[in-house]
mmCIF file of C-alpha atoms in Angstrom:
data_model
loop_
_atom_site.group_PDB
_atom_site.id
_atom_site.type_symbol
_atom_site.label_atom_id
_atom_site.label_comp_id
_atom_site.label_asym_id
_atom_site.label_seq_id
_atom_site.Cartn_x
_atom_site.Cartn_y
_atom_site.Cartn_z
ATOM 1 C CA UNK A 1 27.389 -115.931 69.801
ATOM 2 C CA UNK A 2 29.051 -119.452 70.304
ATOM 3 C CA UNK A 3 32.315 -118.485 69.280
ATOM 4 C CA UNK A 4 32.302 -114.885 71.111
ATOM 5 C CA UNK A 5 31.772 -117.154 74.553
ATOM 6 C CA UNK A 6 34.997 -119.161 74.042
ATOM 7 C CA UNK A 7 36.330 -116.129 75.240
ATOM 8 C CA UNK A 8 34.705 -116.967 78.649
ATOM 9 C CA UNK A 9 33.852 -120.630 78.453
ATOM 10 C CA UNK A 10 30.774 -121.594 80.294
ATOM 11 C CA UNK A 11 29.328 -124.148 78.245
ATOM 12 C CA UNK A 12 29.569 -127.190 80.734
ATOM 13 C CA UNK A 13 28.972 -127.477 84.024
ATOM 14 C CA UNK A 14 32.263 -127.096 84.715
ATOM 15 C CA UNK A 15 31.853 -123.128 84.913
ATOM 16 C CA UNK A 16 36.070 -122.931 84.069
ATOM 17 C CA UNK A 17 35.311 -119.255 82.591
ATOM 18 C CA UNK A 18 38.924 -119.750 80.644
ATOM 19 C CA UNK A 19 39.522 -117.695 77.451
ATOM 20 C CA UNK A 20 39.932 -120.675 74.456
ATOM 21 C CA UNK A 21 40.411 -118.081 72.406
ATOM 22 C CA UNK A 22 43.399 -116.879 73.496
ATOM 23 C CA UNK A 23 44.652 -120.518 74.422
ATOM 24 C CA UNK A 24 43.690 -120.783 77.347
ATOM 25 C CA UNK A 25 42.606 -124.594 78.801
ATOM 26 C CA UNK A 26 40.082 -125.301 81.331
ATOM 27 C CA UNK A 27 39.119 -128.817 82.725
ATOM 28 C CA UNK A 28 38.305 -130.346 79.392
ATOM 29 C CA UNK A 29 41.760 -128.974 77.666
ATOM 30 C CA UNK A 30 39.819 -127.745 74.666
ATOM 31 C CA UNK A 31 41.019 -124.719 72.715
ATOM 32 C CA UNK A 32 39.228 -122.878 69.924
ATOM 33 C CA UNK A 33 38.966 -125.461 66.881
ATOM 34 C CA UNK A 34 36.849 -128.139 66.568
ATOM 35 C CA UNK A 35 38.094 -131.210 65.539
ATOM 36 C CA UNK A 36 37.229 -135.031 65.051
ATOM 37 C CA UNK A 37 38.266 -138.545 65.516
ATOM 38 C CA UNK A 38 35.164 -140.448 63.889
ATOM 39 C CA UNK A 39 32.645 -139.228 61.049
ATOM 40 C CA UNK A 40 31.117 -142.665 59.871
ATOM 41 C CA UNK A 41 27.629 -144.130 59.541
ATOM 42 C CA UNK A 42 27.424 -146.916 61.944
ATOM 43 C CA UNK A 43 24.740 -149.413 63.585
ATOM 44 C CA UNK A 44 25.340 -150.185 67.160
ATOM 45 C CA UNK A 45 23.204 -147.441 68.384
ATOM 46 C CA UNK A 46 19.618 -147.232 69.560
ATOM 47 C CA UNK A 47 16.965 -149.288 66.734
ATOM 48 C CA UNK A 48 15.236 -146.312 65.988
ATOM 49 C CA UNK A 49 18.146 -144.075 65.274
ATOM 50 C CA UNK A 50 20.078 -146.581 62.869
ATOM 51 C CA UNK A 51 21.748 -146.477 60.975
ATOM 52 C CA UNK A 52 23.163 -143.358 61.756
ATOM 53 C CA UNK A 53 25.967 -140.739 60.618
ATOM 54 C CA UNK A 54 27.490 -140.351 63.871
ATOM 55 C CA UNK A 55 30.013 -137.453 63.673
ATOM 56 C CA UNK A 56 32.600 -138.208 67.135
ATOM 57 C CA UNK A 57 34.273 -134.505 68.083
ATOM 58 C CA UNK A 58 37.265 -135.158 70.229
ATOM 59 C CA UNK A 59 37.850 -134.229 73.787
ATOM 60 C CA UNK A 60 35.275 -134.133 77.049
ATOM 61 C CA UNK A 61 34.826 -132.613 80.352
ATOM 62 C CA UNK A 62 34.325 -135.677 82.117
ATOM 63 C CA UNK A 63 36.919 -138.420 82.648
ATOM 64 C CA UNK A 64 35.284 -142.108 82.907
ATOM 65 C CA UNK A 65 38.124 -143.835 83.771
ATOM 66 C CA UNK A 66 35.513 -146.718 82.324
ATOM 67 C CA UNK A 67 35.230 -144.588 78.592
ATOM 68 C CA UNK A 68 35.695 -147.007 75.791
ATOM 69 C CA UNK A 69 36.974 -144.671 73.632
ATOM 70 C CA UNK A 70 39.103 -142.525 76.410
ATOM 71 C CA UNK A 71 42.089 -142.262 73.759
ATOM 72 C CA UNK A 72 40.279 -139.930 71.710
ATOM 73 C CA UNK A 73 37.951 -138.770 74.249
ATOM 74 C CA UNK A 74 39.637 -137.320 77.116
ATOM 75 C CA UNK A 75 42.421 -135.139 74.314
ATOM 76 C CA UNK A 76 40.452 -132.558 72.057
ATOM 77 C CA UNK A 77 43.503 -132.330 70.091
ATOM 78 C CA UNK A 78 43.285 -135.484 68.323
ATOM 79 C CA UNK A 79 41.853 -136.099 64.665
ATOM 80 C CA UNK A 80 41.298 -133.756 62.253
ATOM 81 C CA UNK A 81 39.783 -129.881 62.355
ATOM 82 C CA UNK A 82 35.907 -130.327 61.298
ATOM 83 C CA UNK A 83 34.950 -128.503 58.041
ATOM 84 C CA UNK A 84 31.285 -127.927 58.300
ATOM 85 C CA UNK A 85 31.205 -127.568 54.965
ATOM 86 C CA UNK A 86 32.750 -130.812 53.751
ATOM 87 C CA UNK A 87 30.932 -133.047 56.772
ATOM 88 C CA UNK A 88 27.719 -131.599 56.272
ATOM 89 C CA UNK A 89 28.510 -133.033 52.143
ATOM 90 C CA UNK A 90 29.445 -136.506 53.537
ATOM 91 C CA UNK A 91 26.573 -136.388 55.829
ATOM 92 C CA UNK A 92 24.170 -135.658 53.112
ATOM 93 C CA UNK A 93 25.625 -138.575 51.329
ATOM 94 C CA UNK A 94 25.249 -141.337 53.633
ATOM 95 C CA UNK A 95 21.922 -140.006 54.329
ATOM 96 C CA UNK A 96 21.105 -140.909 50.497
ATOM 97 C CA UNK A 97 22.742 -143.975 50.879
ATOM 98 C CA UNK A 98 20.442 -145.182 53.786
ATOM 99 C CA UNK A 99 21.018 -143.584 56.849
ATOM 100 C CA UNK A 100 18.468 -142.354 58.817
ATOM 101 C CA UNK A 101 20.157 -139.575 61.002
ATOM 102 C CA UNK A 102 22.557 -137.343 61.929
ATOM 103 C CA UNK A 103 24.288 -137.570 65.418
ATOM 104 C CA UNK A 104 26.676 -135.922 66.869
ATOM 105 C CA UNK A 105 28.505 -136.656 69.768
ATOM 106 C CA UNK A 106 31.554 -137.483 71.730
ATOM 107 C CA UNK A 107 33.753 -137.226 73.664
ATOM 108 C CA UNK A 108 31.452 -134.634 74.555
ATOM 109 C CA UNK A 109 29.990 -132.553 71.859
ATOM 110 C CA UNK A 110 28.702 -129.997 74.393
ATOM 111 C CA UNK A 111 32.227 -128.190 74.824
ATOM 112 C CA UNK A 112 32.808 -127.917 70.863
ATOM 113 C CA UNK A 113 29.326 -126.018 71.014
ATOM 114 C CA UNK A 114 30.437 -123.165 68.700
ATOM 115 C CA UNK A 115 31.427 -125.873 66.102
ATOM 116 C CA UNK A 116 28.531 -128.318 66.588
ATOM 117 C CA UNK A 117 26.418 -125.290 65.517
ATOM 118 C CA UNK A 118 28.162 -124.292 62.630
ATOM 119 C CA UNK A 119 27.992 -127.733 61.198
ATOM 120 C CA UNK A 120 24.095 -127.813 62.019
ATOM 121 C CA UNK A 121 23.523 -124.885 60.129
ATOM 122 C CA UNK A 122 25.193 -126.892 57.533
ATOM 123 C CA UNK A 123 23.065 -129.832 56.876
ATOM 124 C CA UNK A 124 19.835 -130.288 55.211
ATOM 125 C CA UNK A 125 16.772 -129.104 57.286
ATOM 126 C CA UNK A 126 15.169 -132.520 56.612
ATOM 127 C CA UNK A 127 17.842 -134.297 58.257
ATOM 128 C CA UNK A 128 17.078 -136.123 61.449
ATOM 129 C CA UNK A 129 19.760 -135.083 64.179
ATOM 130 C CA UNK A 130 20.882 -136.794 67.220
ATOM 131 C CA UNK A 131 22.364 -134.932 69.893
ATOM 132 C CA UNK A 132 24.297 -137.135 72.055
ATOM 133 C CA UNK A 133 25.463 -135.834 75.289
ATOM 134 C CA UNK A 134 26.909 -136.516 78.880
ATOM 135 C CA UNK A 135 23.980 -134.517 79.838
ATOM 136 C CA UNK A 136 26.972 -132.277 81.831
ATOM 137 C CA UNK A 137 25.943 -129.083 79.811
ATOM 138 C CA UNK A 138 24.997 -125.790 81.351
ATOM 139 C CA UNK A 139 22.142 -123.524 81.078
ATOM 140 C CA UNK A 140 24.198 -121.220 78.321
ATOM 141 C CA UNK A 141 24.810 -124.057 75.859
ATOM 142 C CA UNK A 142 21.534 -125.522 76.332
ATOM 143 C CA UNK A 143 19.791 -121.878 75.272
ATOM 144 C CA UNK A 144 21.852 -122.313 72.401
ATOM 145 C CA UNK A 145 21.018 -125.634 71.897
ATOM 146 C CA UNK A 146 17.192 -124.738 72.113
ATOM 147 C CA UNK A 147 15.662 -126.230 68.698
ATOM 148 C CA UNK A 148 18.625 -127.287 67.128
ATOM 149 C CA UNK A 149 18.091 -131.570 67.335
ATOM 150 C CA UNK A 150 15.290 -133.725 66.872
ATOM 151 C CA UNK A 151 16.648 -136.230 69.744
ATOM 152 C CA UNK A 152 18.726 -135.595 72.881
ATOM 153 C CA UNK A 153 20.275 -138.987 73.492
ATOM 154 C CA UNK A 154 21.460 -137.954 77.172
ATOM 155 C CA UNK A 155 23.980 -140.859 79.418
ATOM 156 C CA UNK A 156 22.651 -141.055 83.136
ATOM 157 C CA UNK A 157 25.915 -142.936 84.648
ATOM 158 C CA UNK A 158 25.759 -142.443 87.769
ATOM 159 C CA UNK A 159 23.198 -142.575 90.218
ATOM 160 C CA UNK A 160 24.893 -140.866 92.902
ATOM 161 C CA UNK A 161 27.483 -138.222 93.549
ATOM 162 C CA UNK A 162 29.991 -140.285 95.307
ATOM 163 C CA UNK A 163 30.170 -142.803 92.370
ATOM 164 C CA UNK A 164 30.870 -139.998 89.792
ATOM 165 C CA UNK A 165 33.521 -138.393 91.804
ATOM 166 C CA UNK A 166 35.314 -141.751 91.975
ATOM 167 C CA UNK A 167 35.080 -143.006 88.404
ATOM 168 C CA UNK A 168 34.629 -139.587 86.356
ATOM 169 C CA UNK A 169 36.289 -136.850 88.763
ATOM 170 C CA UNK A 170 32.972 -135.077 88.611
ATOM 171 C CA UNK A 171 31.445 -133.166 91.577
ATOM 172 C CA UNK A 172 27.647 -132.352 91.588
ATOM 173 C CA UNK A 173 26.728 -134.917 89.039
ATOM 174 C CA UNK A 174 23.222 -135.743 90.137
ATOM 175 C CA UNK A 175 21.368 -132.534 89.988
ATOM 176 C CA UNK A 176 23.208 -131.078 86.727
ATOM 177 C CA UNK A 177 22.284 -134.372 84.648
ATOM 178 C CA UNK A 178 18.616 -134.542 85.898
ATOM 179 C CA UNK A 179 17.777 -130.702 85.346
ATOM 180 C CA UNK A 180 19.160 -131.575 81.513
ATOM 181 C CA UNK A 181 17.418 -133.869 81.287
ATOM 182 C CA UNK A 182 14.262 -132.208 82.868
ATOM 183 C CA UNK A 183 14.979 -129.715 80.221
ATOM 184 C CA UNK A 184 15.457 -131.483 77.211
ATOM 185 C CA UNK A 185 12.375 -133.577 77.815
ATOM 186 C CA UNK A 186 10.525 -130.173 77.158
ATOM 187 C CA UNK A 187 12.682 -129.154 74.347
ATOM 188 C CA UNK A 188 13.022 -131.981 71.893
ATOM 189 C CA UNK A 189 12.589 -136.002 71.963
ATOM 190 C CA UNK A 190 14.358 -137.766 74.873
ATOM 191 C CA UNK A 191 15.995 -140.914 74.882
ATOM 192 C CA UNK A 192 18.267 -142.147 78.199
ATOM 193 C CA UNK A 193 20.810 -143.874 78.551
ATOM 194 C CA UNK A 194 22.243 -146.082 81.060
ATOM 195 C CA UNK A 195 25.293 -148.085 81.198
ATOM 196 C CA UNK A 196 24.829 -150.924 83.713
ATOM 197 C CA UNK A 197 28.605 -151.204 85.513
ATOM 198 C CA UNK A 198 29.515 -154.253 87.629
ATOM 199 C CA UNK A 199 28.699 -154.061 91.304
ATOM 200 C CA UNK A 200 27.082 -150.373 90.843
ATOM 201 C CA UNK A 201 23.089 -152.113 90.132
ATOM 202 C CA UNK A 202 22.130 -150.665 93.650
ATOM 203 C CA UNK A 203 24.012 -147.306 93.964
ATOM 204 C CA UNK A 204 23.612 -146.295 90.480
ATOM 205 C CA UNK A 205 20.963 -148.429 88.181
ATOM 206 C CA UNK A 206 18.341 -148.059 91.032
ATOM 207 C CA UNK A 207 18.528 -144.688 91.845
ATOM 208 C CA UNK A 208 18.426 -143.580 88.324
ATOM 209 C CA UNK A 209 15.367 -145.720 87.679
ATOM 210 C CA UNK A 210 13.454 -144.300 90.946
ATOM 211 C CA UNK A 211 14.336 -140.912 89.712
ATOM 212 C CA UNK A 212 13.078 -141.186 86.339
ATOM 213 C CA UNK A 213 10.262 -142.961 87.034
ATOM 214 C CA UNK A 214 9.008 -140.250 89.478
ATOM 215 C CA UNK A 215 10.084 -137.425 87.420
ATOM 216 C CA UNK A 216 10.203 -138.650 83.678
ATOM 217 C CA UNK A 217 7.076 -141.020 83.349
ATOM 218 C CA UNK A 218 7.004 -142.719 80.015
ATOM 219 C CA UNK A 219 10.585 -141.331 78.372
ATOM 220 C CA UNK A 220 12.176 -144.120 76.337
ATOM 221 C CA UNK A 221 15.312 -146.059 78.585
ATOM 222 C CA UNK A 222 17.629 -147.857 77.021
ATOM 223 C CA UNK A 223 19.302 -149.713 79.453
ATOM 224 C CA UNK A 224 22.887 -151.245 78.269
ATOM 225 C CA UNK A 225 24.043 -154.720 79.534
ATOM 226 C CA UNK A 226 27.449 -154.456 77.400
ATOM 227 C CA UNK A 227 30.237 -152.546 79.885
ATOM 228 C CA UNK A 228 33.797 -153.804 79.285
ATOM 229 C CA UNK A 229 36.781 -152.690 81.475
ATOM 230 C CA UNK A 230 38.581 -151.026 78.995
ATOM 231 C CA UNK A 231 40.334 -147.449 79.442
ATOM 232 C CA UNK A 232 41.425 -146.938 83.113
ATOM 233 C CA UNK A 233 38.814 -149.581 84.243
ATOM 234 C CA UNK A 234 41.361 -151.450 86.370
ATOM 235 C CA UNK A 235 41.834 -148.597 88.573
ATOM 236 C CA UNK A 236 38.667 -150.014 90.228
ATOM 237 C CA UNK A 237 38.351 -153.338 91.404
ATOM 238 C CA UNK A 238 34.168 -153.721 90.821
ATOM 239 C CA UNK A 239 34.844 -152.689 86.993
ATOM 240 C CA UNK A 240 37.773 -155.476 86.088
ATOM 241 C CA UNK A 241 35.005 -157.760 84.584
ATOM 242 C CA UNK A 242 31.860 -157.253 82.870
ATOM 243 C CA UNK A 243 28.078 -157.125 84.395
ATOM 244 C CA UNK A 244 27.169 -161.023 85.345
ATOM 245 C CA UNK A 245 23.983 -162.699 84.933
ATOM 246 C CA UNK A 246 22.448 -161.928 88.645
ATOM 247 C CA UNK A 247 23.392 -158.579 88.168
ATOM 248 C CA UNK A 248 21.550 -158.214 85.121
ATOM 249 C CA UNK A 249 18.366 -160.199 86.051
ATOM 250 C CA UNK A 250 18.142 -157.529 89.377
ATOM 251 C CA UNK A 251 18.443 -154.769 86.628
ATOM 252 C CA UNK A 252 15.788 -155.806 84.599
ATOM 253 C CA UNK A 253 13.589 -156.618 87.599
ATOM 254 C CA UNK A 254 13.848 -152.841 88.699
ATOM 255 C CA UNK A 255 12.874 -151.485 85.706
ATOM 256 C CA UNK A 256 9.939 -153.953 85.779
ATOM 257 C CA UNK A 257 9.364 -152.750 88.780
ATOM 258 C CA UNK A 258 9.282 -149.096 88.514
ATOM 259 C CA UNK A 259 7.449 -150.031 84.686
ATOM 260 C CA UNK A 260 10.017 -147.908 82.456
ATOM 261 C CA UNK A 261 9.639 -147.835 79.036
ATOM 262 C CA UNK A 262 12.882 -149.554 78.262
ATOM 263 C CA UNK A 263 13.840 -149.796 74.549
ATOM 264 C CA UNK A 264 16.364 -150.950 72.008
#
């Protein structure tokens, strides 16, 4: 079913409607094949998730001109063409030698959807999987999506629309991310992210907390101290350094204050 939609791809909010299959490119540039940059087990993820075998498709419908690995992410054509067979093998190995899940991610996983799947279908059903996501996806890839992970690990960047046209070129960020999330939180484990951005602790880090505090009581917050200006960062004259001390002493104190349940 995956694969028949390319042929009218809807599976991020972007609603391009572009045929991949016939070569056609939408917003993210993505054609039919899947492919790669990153399939390794790494540790710099959240406590309980590591160490992980985190599987990195390339390409994404958003453009973060802050993205730390915007090389790979923004162009789906780099790497190699996944093989679900053979990554589901090397998955199954590191998960012998230690690992503890199975995440797949980004770029953003979302618009390789038919490809994600196939590789699913792949590993072992007593494999942990991580889904991690922009949270940018649309109601058709999250129907597919229904059942497939254990844990949506879903970014909340920005806390309002203005912020995410200027930094990401994304319209109507807000209300796609939280009904995701909304969504996911009834579907499978949630964990959010946040990446705390110099000089965006009021316009972004407060409104998300507000928002999930209200709407999201309880679900697990990891908020992330460690931006660094790298990509396009420079563009913007906030994001040439990294998050100071002040800054992240007012972070903490309004997550204290809205008593999230901020982990590792």
């Amino acid at each position: 079913m995956a694969k028949a939609m390319l042929a009218d791809c809807r599976f991020c909010a972007h609603d391009c409607g572009v045929n991949r299959l016939a070569g056609e490119k939408g917003l993210c540039h993505a054609g039919a094949e899947t492919k790669f940059f990153s399939a390794q087990t790494e540790v710099s993820d959240e406590l309980e998730l590591i160490p992980t075998f985190a599987i990195a498709l390339s390409g994404c419908d958003l453009r973060c001109d802050f993205c730390i690995t915007g090389a790979e992410s923004w162009n789906p054509r780099a790497g190699e063409n996944v093989d679900a067979t053979e990554m589901a093998a090397k998955a199954r190995t590191a998960l012998r030698n230690g690992s503890r899940t199975v995440m797949v991610l980004g770029g953003e996983p979302t618009i390789h959807l038919p490809g994600a799947l196939e590789l699913v279908a792949a590993l072992p059903d007593s494999a942990r999987l991580v889904w991690k996501t922009n949270a940018h996806g649309s109601a058709q890839a999250r129907e597919l999506l229904d059942g497939m992970f254990d844990v949506w690990l879903a970014d909340f960047k920005f806390g309002n629309d203005s912020c995410a046209r200027r930094l990401a070129k994304i319209p109507d960020y807000v209300c796609i991310v939280q009904e995701n999330l909304l969504w996911a939180n009834k579907h499978s484990e949630l964990i959010v992210r946040h990446l705390l951005m110099p000089g965006h602790i009021d316009c972004c880090w407060k409104p998300v907390a507000e928002w999930l505090a209200g709407n999201l009581p309880g679900v697990k917050v990891n908020l992330r101290s460690g931006f660094w200006p790298a990509w396009h960062a420079a563009r913007h004259e906030e994001l040439r350094g990294t998050v100071s001390p002040i800054e992240m002493e007012s972070a903490s104190a309004i997550a204290f204050d809205y008593k999230l349940n901020l982990i590792n």
